[in-house]
PDB file of C-alpha atoms in Angstrom:
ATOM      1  CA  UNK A  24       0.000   0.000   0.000  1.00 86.00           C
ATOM      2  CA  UNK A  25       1.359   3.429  -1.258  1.00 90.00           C
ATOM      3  CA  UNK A  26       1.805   6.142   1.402  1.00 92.00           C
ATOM      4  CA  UNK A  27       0.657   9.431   1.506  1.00 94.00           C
ATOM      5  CA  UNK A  28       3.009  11.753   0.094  1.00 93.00           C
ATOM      6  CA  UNK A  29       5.763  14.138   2.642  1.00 95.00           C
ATOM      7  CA  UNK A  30       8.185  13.990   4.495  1.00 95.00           C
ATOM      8  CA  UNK A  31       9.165  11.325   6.484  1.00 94.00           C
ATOM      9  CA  UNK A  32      11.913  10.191   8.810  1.00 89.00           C
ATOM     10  CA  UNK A  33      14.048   7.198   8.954  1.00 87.00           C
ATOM     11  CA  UNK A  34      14.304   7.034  12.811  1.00 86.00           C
ATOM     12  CA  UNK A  35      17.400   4.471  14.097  1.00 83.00           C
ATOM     13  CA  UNK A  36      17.985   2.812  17.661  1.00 84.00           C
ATOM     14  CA  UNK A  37      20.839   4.713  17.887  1.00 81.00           C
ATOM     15  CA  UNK A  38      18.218   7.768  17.662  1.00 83.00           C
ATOM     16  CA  UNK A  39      20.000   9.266  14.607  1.00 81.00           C
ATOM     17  CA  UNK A  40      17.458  10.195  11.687  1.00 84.00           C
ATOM     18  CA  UNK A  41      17.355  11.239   8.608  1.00 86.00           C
ATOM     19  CA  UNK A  42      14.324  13.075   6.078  1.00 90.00           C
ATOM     20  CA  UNK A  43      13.490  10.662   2.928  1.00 92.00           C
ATOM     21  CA  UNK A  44      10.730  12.155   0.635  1.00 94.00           C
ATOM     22  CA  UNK A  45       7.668  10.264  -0.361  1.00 94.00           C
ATOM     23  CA  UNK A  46       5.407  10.846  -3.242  1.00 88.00           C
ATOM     24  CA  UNK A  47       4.704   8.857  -7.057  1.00 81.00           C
ATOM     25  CA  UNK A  48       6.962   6.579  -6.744  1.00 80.00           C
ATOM     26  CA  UNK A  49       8.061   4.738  -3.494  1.00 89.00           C
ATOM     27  CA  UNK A  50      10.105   1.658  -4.688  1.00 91.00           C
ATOM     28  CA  UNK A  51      13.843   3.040  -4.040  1.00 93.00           C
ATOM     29  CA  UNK A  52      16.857   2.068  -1.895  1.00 93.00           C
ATOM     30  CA  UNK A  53      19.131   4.221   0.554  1.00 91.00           C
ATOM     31  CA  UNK A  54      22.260   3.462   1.814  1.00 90.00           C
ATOM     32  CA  UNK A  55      23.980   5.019   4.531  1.00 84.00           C
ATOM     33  CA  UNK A  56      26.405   5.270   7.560  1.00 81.00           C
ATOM     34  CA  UNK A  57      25.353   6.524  10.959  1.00 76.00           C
ATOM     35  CA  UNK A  58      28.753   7.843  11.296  1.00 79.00           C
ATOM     36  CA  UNK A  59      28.030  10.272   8.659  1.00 81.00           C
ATOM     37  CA  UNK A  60      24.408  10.429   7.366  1.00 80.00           C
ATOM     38  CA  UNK A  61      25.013  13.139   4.426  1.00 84.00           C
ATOM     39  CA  UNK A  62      28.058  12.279   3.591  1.00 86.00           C
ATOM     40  CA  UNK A  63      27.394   8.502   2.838  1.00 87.00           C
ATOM     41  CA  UNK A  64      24.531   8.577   1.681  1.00 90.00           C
ATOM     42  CA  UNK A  65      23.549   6.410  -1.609  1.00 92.00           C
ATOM     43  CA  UNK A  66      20.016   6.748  -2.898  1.00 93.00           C
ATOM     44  CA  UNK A  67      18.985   4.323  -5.639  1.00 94.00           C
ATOM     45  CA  UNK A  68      15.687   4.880  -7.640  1.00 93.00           C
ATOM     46  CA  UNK A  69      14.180   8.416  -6.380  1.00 92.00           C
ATOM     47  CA  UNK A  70      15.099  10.933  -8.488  1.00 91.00           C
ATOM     48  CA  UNK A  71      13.329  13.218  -6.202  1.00 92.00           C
ATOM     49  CA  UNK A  72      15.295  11.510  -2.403  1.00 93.00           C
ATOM     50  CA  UNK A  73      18.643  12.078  -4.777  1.00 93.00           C
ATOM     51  CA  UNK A  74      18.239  16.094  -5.487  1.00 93.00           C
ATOM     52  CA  UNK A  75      16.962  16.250  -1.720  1.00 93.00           C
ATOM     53  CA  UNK A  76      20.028  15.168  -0.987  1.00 94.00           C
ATOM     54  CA  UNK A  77      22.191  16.973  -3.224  1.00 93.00           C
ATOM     55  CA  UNK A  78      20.422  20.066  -1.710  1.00 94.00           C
ATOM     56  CA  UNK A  79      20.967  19.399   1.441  1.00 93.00           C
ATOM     57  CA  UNK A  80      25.149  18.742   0.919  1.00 94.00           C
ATOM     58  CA  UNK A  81      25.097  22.418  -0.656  1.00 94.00           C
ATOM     59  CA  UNK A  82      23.245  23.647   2.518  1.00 94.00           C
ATOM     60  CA  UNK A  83      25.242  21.954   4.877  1.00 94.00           C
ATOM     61  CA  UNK A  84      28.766  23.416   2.975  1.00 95.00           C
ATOM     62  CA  UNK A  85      26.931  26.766   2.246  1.00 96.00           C
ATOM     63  CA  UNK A  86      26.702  27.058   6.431  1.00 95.00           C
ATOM     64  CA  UNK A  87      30.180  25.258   7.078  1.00 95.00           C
ATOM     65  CA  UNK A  88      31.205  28.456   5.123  1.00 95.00           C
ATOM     66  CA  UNK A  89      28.959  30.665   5.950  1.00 93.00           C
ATOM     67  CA  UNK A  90      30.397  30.234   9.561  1.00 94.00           C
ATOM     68  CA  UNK A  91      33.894  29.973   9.180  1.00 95.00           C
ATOM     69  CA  UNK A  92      33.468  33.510   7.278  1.00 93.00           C
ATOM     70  CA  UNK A  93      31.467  34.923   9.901  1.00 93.00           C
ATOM     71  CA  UNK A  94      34.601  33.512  12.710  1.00 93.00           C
ATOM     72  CA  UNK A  95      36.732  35.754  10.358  1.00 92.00           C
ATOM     73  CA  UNK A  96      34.514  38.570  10.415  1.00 88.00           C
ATOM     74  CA  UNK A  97      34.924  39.107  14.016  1.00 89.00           C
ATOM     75  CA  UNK A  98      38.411  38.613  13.870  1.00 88.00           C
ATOM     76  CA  UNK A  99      39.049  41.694  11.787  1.00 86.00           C
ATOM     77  CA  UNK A 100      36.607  44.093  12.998  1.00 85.00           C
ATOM     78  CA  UNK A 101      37.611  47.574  12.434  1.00 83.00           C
ATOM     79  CA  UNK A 102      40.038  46.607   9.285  1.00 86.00           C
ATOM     80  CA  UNK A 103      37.100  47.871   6.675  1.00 86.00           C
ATOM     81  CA  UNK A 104      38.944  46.322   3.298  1.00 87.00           C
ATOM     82  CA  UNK A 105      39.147  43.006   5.037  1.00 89.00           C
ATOM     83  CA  UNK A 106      35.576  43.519   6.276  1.00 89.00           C
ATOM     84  CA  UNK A 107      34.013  43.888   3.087  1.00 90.00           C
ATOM     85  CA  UNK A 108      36.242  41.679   1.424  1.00 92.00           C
ATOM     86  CA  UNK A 109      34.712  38.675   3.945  1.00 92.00           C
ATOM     87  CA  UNK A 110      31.115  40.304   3.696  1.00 92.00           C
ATOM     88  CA  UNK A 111      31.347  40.014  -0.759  1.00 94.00           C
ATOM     89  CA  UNK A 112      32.623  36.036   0.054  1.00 94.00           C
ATOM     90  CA  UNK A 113      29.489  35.787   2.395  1.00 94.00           C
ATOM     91  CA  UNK A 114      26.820  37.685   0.165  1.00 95.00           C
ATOM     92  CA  UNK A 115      28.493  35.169  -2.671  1.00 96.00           C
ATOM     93  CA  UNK A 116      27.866  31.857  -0.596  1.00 95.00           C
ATOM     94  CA  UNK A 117      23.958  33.490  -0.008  1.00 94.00           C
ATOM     95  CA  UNK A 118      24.268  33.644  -4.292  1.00 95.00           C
ATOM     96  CA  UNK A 119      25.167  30.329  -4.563  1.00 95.00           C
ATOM     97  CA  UNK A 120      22.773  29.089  -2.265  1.00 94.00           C
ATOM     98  CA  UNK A 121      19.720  30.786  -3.682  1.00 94.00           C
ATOM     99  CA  UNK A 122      21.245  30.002  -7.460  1.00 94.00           C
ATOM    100  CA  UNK A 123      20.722  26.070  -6.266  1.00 94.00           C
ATOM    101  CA  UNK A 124      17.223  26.856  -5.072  1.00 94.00           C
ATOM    102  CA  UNK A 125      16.652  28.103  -8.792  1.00 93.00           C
ATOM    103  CA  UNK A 126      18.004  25.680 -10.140  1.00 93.00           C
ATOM    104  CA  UNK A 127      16.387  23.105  -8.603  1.00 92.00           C
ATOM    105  CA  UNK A 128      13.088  24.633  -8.952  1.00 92.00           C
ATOM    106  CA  UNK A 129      12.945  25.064 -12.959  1.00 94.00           C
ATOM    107  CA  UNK A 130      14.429  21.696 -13.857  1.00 92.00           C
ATOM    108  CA  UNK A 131      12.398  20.116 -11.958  1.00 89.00           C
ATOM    109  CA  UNK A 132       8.657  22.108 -11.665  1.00 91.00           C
ATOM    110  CA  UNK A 133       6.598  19.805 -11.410  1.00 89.00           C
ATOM    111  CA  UNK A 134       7.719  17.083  -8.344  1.00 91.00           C
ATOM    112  CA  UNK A 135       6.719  17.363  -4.688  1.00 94.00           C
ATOM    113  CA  UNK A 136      10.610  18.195  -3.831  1.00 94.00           C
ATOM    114  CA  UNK A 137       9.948  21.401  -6.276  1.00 94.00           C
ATOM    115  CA  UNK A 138       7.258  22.001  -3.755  1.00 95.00           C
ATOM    116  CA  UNK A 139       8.786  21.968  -0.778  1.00 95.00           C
ATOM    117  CA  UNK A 140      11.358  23.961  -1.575  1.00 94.00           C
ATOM    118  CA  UNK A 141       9.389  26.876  -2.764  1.00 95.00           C
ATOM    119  CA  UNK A 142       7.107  26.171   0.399  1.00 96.00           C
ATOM    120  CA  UNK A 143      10.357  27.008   2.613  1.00 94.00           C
ATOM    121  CA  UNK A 144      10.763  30.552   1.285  1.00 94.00           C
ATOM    122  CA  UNK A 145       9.204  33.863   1.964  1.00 94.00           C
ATOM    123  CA  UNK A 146       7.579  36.106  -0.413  1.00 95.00           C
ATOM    124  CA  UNK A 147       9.281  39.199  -1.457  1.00 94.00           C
ATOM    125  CA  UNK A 148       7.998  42.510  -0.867  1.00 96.00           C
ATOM    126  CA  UNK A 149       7.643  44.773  -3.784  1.00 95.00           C
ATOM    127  CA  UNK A 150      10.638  47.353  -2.975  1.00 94.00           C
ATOM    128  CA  UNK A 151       8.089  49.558  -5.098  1.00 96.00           C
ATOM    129  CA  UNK A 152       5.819  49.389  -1.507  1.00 95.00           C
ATOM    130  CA  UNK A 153       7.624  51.786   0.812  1.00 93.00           C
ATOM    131  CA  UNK A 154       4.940  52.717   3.513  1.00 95.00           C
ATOM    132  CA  UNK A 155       5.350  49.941   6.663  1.00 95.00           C
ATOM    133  CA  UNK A 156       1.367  49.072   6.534  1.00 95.00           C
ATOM    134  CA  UNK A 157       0.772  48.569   2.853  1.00 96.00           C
ATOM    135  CA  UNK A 158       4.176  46.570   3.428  1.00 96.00           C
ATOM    136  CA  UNK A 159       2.176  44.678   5.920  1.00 96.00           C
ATOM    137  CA  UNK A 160      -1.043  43.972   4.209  1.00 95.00           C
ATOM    138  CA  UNK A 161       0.719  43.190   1.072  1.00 96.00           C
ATOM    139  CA  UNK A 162       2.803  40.467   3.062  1.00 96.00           C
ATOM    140  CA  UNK A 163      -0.551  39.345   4.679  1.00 95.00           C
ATOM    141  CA  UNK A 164      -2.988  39.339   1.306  1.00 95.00           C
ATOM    142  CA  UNK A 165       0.571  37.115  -0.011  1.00 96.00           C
ATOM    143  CA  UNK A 166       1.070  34.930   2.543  1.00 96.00           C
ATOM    144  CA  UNK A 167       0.449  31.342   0.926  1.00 96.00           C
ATOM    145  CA  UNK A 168       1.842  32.566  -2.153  1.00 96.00           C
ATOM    146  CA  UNK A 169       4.573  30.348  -2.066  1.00 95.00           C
ATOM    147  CA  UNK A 170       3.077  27.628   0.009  1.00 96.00           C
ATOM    148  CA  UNK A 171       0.015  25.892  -1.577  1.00 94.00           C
ATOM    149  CA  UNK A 172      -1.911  25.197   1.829  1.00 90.00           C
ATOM    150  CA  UNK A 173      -4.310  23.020   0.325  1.00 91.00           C
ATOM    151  CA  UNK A 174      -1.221  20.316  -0.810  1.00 94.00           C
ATOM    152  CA  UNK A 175      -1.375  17.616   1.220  1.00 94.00           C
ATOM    153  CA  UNK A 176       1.918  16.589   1.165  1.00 95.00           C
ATOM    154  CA  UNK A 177       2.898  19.691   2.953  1.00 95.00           C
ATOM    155  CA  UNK A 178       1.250  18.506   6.036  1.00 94.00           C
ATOM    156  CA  UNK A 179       3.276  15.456   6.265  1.00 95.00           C
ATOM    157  CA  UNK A 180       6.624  17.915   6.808  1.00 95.00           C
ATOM    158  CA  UNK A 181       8.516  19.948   9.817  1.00 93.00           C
ATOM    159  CA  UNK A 182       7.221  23.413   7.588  1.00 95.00           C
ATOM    160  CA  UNK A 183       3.298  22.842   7.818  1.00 94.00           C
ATOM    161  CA  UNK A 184       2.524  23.604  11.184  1.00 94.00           C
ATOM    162  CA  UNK A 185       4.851  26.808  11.606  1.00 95.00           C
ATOM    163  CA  UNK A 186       3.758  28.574   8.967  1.00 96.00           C
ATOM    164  CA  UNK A 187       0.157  28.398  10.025  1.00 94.00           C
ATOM    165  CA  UNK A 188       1.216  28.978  13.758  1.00 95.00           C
ATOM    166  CA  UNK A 189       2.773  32.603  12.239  1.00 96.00           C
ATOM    167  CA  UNK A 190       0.418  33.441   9.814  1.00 95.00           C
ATOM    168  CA  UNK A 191      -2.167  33.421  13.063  1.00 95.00           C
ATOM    169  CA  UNK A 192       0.210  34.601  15.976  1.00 95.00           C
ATOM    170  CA  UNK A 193       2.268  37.492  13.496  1.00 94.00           C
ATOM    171  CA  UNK A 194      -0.438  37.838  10.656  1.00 92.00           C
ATOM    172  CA  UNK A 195      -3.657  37.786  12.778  1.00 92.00           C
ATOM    173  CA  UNK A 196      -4.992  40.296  14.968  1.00 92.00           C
ATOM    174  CA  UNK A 197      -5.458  38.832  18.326  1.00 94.00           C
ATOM    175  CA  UNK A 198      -8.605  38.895  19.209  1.00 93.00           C
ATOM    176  CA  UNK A 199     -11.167  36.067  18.968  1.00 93.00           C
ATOM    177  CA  UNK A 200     -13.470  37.220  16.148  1.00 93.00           C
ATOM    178  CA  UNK A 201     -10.437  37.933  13.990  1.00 91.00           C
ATOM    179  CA  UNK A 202      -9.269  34.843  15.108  1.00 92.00           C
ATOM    180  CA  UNK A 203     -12.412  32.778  14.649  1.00 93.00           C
ATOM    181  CA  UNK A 204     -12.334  34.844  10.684  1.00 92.00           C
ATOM    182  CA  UNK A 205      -8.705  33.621   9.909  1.00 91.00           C
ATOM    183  CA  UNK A 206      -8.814  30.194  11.459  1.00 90.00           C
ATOM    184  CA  UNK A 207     -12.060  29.791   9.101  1.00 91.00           C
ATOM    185  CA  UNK A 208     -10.910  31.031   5.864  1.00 87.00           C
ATOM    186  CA  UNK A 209      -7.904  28.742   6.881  1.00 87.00           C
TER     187      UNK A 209
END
C-alpha cells in the first residue's frame, strides 16, 4: 500500500534520523552510515530523495562556510577592506545558495521536492511598496503565495505547522473574532 506523500523520517535505535521524501513513486533504496548520514549517503531509484540530498550537501557546505566567514569577520573588525572583502565572500555563498534553489526549482517544476522547496521561502515585498502598513497587508494578502496550503503533502513535513502557527500569531490580529475569521478562511 502506497503512502501518503511528505516527508518522512528514517528514525534508528541509535536515535540518529534522517528526512526521505515520499510521493509517485516509493520503490527506491538508501544506503547510509550513521557515522556520517550526508556524507554517505547512496540513494537508488528516487530521483526526487537524490536532489533532496544533493540540496541538502550544498546547505550543509553553504553554512560550514557561511560560519567559518562569519569567525573571520569578528576577527578583523575595524580593518574595513578586510571587512568587506569577507562580507562580498558571504553575500556570494547566499548567491550560490539561492542560485541552487533556482536551479532546482525550474528543472524540476513539477515534483513534490519542487514544492517543498518553494514552500520554505518567503515572499518578497515589492521594494516599489515603501509605507510599513501597505508593506504589511501586502505580506498578509501574499502569505500562501509560495506555500500551496491546500497540498497535502505539505502537512506530512517539519514546515506545515509553523507557517500556520505565524500566519495566526504574526499575521492575525489577536482577538477572537479575527481569530475565529482567519482560522475559518484557513
Amino acid at each position: 500500500e502506497k503512502l501518503p506523500g511528505g516527508m518522512y523520517f528514517i528514525f534508528l535505535p541509535s536515535r540518529n534520523y534522517f528526512d526521505i521524501l515520499i510521493d509517485g513513486s516509493q520503490k527506491f533504496s538508501i544506503e547510509n552510515d550513521t557515522t556520517a548520514f550526508l556524507e554517505n549517503m547512496k540513494i537508488s531509484g528516487s530521483i526526487e530523495n537524490q536532489r533532496f540530498h544533493d540540496y541538502q550537501v550544498v546547505l550543509n557546505n553553504a553554512s560550514k562556510e557561511y560560519q567559518e566567514l562569519s569567525k573571520q569577520l569578528e576577527s578583523v573588525k575595524g580593518k574595513e577592506s578586510k571587512e568587506a572583502e569577507i562580507r562580498d565572500k558571504m553575500k556570494a555563498v547566499s548567491q550560490a545558495v539561492d542560485n541552487e534553489y533556482r536551479r532546482q526549482i525550474s528543472e524540476y517544476p513539477n515534483q513534490f521536492f519542487s514544492t517543498f522547496l518553494t514552500a520554505t521561502r518567503d515572499v518578497e515585498i515589492p521594494a516599489s511598496i515603501s509605507d510599513q502598513n501597505e508593506r504589511f497587508f501586502w505580506y498578509k494578502a501574499h502569505f500562501f503565495d509560495n506555500f500551496p496550503i491546500s497540498d497535502q503533502r505539505l502537512l506530512r513535513t517539519s514546515i506545515y505547522q509553523p507557517k500556520i502557527e505565524k500566519y495566526i500569531n504574526n499575521m492575525s490580529f489577536q482577538m477572537p473574532d479575527s481569530l475565529i475569521r482567519e482560522t475559518n478562511w484557513l
